[in-house]
mmCIF file of C-alpha atoms and ligand atoms in Angstrom:
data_model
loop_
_atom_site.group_PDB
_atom_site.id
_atom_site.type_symbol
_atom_site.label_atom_id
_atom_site.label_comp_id
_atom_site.label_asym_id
_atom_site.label_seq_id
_atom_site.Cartn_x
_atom_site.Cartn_y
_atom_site.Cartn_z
ATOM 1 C CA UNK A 608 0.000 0.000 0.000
ATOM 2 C CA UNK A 609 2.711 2.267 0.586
ATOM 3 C CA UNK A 610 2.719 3.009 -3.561
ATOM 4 C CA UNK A 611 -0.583 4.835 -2.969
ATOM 5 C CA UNK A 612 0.285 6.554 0.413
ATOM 6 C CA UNK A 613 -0.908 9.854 -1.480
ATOM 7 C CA UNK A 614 -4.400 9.065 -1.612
ATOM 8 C CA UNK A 615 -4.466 7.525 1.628
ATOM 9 C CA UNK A 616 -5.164 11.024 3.768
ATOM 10 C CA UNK A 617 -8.096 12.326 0.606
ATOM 11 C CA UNK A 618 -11.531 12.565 1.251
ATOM 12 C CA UNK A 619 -13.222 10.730 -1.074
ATOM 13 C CA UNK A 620 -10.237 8.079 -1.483
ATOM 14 C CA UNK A 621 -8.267 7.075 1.424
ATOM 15 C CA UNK A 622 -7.506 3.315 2.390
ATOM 16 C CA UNK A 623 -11.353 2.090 1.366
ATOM 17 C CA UNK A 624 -11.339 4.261 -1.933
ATOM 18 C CA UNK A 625 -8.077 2.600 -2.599
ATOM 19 C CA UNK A 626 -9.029 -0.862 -2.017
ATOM 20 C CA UNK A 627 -12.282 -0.149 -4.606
ATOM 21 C CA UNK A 628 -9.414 1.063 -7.133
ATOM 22 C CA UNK A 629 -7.392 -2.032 -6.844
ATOM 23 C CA UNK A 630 -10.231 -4.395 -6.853
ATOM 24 C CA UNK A 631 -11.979 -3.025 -10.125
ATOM 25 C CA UNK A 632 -11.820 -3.766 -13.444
ATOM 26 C CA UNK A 633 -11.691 -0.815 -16.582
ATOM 27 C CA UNK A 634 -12.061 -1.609 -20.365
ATOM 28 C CA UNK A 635 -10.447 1.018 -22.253
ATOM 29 C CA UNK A 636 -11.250 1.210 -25.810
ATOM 30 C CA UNK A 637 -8.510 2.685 -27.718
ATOM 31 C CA UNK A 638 -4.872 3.612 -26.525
ATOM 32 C CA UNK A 639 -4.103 6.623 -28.793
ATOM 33 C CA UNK A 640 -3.133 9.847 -27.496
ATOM 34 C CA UNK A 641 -5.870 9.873 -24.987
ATOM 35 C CA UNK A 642 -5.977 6.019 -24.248
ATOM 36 C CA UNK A 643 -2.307 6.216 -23.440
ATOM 37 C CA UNK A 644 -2.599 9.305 -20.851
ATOM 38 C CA UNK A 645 -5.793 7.778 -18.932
ATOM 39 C CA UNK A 646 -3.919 4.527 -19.079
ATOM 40 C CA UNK A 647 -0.919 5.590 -16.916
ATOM 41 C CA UNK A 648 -3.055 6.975 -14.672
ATOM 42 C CA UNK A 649 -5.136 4.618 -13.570
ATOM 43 C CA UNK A 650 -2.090 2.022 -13.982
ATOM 44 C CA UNK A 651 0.065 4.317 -11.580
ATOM 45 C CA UNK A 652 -3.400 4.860 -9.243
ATOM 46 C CA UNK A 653 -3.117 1.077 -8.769
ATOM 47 C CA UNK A 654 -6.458 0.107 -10.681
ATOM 48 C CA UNK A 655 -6.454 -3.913 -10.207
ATOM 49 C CA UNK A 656 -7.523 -4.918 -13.924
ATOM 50 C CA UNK A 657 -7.121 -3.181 -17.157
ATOM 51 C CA UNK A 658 -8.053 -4.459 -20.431
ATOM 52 C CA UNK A 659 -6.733 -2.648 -23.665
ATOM 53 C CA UNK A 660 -7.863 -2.685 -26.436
ATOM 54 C CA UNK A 661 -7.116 -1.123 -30.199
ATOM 55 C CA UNK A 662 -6.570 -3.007 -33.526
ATOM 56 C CA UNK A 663 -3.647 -0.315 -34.478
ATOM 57 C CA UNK A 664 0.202 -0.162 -34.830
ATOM 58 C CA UNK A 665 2.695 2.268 -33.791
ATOM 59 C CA UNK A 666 3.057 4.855 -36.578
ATOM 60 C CA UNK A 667 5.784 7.660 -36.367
ATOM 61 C CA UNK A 668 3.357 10.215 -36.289
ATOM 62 C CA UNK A 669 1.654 8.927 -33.212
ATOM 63 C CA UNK A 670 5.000 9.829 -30.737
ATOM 64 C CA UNK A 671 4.204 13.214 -30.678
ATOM 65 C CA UNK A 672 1.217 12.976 -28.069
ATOM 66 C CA UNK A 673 0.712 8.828 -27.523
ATOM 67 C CA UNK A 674 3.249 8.836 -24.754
ATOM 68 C CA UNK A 675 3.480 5.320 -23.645
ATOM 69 C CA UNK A 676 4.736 4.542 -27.243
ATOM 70 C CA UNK A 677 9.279 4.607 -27.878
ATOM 71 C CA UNK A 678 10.897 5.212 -31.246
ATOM 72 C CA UNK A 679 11.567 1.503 -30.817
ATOM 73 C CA UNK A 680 8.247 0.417 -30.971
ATOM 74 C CA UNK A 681 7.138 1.843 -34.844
ATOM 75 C CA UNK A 682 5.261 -1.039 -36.257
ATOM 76 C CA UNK A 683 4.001 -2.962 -33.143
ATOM 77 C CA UNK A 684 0.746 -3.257 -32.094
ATOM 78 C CA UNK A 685 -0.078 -0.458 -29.666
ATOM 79 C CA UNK A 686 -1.519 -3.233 -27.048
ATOM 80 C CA UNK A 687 1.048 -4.886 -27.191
ATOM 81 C CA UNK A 688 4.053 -1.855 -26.892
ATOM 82 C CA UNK A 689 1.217 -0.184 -24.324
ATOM 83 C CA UNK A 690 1.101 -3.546 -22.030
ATOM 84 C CA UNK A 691 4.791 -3.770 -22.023
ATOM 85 C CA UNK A 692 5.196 -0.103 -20.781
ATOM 86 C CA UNK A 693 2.674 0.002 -18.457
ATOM 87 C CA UNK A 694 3.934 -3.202 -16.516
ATOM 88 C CA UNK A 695 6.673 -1.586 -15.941
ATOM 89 C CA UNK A 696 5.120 1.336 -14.801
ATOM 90 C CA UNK A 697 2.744 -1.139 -12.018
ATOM 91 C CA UNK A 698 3.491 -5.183 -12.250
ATOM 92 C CA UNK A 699 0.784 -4.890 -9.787
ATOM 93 C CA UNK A 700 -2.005 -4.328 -12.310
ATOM 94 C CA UNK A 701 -3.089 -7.331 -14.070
ATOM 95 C CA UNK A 702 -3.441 -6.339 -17.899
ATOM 96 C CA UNK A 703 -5.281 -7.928 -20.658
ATOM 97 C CA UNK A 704 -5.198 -7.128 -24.760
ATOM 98 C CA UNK A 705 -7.880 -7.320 -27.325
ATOM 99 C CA UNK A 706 -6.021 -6.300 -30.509
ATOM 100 C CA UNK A 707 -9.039 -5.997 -33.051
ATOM 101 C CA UNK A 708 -11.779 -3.601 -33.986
ATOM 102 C CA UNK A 709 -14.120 -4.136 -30.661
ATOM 103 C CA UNK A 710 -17.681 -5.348 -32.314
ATOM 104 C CA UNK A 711 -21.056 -5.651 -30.572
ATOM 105 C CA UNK A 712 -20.232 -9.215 -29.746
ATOM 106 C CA UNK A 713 -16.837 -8.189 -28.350
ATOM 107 C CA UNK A 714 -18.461 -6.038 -26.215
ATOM 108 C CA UNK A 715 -20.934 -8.089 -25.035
ATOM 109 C CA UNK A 716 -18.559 -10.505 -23.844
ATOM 110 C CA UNK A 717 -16.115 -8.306 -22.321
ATOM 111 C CA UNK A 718 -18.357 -5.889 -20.591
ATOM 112 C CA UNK A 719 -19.987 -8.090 -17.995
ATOM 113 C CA UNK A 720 -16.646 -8.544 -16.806
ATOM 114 C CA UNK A 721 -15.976 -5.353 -16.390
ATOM 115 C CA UNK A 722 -16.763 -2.251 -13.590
ATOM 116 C CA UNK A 723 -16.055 1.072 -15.764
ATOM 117 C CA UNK A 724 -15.776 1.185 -19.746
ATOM 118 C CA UNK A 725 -13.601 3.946 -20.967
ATOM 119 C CA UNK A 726 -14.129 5.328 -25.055
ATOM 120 C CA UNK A 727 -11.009 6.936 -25.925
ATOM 121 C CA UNK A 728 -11.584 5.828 -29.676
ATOM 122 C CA UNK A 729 -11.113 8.330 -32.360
ATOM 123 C CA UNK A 730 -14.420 7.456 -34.210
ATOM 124 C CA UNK A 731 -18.207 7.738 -33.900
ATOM 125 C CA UNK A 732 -19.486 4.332 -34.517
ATOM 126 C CA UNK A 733 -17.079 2.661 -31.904
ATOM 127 C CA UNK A 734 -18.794 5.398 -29.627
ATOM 128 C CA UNK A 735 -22.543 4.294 -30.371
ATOM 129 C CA UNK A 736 -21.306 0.672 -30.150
ATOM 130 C CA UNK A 737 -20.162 1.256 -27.051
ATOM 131 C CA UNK A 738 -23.035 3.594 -26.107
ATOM 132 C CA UNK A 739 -25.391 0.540 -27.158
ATOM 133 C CA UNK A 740 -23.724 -2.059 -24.900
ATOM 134 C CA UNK A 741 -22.893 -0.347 -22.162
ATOM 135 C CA UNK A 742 -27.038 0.642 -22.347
ATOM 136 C CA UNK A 743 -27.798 -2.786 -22.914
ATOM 137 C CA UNK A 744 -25.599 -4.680 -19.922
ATOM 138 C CA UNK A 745 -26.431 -1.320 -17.718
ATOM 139 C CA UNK A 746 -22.454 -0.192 -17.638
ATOM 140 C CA UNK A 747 -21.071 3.262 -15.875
ATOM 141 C CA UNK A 748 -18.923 4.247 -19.264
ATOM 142 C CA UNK A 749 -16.805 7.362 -19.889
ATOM 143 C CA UNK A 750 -16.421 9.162 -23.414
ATOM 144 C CA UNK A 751 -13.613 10.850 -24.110
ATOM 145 C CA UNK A 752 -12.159 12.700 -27.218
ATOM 146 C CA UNK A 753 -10.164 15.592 -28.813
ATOM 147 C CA UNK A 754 -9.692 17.352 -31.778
ATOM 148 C CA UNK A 755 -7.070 20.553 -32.669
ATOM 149 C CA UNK A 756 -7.420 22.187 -29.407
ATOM 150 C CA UNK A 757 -10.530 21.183 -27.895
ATOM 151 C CA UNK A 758 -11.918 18.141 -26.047
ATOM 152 C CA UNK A 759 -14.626 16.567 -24.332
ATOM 153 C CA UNK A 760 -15.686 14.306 -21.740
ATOM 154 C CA UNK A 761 -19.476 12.582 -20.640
ATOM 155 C CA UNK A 762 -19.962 10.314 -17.527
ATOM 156 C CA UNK A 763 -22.834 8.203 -18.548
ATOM 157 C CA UNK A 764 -24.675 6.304 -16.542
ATOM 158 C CA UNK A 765 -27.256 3.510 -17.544
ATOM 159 C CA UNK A 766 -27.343 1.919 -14.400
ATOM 160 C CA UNK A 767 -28.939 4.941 -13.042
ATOM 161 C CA UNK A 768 -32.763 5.726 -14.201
ATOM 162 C CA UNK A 769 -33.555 8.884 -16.704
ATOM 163 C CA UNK A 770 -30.038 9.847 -17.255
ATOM 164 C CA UNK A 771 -29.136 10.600 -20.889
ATOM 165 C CA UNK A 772 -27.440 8.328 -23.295
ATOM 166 C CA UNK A 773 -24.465 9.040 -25.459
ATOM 167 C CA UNK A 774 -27.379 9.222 -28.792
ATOM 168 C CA UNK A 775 -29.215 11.509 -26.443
ATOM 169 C CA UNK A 776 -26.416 13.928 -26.935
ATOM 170 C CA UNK A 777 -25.438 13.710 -30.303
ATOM 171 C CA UNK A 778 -28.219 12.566 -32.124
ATOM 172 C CA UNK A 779 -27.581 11.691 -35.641
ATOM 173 C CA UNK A 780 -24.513 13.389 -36.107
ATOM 174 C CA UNK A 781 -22.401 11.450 -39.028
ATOM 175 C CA UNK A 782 -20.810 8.153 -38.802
ATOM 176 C CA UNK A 783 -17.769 9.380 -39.503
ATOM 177 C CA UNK A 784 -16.273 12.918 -38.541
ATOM 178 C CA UNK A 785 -13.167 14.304 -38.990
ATOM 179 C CA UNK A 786 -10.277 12.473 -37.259
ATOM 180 C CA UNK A 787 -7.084 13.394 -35.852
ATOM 181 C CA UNK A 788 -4.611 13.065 -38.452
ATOM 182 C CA UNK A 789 -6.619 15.140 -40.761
ATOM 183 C CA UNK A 790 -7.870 18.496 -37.973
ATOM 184 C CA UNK A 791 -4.848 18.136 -36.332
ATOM 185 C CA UNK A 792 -4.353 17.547 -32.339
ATOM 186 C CA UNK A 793 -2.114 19.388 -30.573
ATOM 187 C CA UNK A 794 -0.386 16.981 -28.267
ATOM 188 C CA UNK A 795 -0.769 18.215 -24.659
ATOM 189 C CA UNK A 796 -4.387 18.637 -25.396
ATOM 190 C CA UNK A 797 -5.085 15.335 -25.709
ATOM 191 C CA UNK A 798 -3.217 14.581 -21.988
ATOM 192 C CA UNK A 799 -5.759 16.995 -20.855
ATOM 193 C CA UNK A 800 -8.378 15.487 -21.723
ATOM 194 C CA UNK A 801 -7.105 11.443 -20.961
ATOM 195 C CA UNK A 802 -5.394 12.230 -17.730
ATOM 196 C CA UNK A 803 -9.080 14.343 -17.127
ATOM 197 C CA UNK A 804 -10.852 11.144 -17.970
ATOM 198 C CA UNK A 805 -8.766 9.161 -15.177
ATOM 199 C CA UNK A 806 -9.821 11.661 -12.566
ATOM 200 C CA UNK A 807 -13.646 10.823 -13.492
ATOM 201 C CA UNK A 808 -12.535 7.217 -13.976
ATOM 202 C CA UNK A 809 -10.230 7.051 -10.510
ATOM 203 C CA UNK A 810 -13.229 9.186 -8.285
ATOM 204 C CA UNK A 811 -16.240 7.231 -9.731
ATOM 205 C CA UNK A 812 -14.641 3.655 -8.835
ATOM 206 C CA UNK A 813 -13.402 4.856 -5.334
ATOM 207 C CA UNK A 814 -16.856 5.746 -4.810
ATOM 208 C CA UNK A 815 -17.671 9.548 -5.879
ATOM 209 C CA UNK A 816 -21.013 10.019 -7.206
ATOM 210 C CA UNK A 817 -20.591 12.169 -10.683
ATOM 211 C CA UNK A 818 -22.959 14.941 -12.035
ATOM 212 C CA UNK A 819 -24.185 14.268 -14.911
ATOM 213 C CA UNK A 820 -22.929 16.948 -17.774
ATOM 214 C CA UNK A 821 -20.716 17.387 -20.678
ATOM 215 C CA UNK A 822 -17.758 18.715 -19.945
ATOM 216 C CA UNK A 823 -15.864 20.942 -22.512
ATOM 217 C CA UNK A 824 -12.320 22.480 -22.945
ATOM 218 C CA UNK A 825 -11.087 25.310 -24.991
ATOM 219 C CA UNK A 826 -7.573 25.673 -24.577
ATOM 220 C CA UNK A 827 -6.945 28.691 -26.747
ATOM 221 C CA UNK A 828 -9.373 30.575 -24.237
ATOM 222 C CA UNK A 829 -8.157 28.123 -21.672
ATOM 223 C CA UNK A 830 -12.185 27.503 -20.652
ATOM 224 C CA UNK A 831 -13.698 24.450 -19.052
ATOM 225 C CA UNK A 832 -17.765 24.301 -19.509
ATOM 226 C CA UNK A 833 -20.196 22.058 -18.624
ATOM 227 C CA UNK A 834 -23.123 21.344 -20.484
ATOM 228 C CA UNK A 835 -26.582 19.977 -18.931
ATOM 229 C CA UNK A 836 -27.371 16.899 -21.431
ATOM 230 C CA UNK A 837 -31.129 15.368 -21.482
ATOM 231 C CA UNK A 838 -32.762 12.529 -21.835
ATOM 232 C CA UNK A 839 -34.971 11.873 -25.092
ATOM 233 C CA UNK A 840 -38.135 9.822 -25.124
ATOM 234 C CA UNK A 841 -37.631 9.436 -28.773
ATOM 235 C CA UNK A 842 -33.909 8.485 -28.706
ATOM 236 C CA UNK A 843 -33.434 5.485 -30.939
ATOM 237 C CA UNK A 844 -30.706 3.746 -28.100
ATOM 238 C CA UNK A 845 -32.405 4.068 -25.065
ATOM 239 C CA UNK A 846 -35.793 5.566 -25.680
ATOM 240 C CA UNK A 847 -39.139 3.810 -24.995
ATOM 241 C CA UNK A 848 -38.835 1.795 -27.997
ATOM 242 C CA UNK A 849 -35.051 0.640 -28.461
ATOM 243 C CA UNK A 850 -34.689 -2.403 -28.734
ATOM 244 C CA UNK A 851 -31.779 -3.694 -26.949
ATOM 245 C CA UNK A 852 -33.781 -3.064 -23.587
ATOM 246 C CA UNK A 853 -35.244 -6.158 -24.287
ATOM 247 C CA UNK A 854 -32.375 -8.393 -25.803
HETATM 248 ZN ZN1 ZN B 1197 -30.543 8.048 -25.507
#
């Protein structure tokens, strides 16, 4: 315990918070520039199981912001570079890989396992996937993402009554929006917004109760909002007549 002797004296952690930290379990989907940042974090923090998971390789252009990744590791699949770091980092956390595209069935077999589901993906329909699941099997998830010099982060909460989804939010928006590569991301941003995510992530499993909201950053103003989100009777994913409720 002495690793985690700083959170032992917060209110809100201390020894019991800490214990709930090491005996939970976080899918994170995606270890790109934000999956890498929340990943140390809750690694370091002492979280007891984390299981990665991305279908991508190490590509020079992702060592300017995906931080767990070495010159040495161009080519390799990020779980598999990302595991290797972050062991070092904590052999105490037990880490598992999925290196494919997470489908519904993935999901649905990895989920029940699982306390906390983090999206740090870079695209929409991983999101609603994820949104659809986590709905379906009743999951506390976190979304996460950034673009240029903004980001954003959403506690939801389907295991707690009348609280927006993820579709509630965005609606229809397109299946695919502009990515990284293509808008740009300006590195530190994006540990912003992961290392922001592992705060929610960390406080919600040692046993803080989140408002619900939608928090956004500016950094050119340097502005954190939050945004009230609702929930829609019509919504297709978990309005009266979705139909995964009843799967
Ligand atoms: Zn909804």
């Amino acid at each position: 315990m002495s690793r985690y002797a700083a959170h032992l004296p917060l209110t809100g952690v201390g020894a019991e918070g800490q214990q709930r930290l090491q005996a939970a379990h976080v899918a994170l989907i995606g270890i790109g520039g934000l999956g890498c940042a929340v990943a140390q974090y809750l690694v370091a923090s002492g979280i007891g199981q984390l299981t990665l998971c991305d279908f991508d390789t190490v590509a020079e252009s992702n060592l300017a912001r995906q931080i767990l990744y070495r010159q040495s590791d161009l080519g390799r699949l990020k779980t598999d570079a990302a595991s290797v770091a972050l062991q070092a980092l904590n052999p105490e956390t037990r880490l598992h890989c999925i290196n494919r595209r997470m489908t519904d069935a993935d999901l649905h077999t990895l989920l029940p396992g699982c306390d906390l589901v983090i999206d740090a993906s870079d695209n929409y329909g991983t999101r609603l996937a994820v949104n659809r699941a986590c709905l379906a099997l009743k999951k506390p998830w976190i979304m996460a993402a950034c673009i240029r010099m903004e980001g954003q982060i959403m506690v939801l909460r389907p295991d707690t009554p009348a609280q927006a989804c993820y579709r509630c939010v965005y609606g229809t928006a397109p299946e695919t929006l502009e990515d990284c590569p293509g808008a740009g991301i300006f590195a530190p941003v994006a540990g912003i917004i992961g290392v922001s995510a592992a705060y929610f992530a960390l406080t919600h499993l040692a046993g803080k109760t989140q408002a619900a909201g939608l928090h956004l950053f500016d950094a050119v103003d340097w502005q954190w909002r939050t945004l009230g989100i609702q929930k829609k009777t019509a919504c297709r994913d978990c309005g009266e007549t979705a139909n995964h409720l009843t799967r």
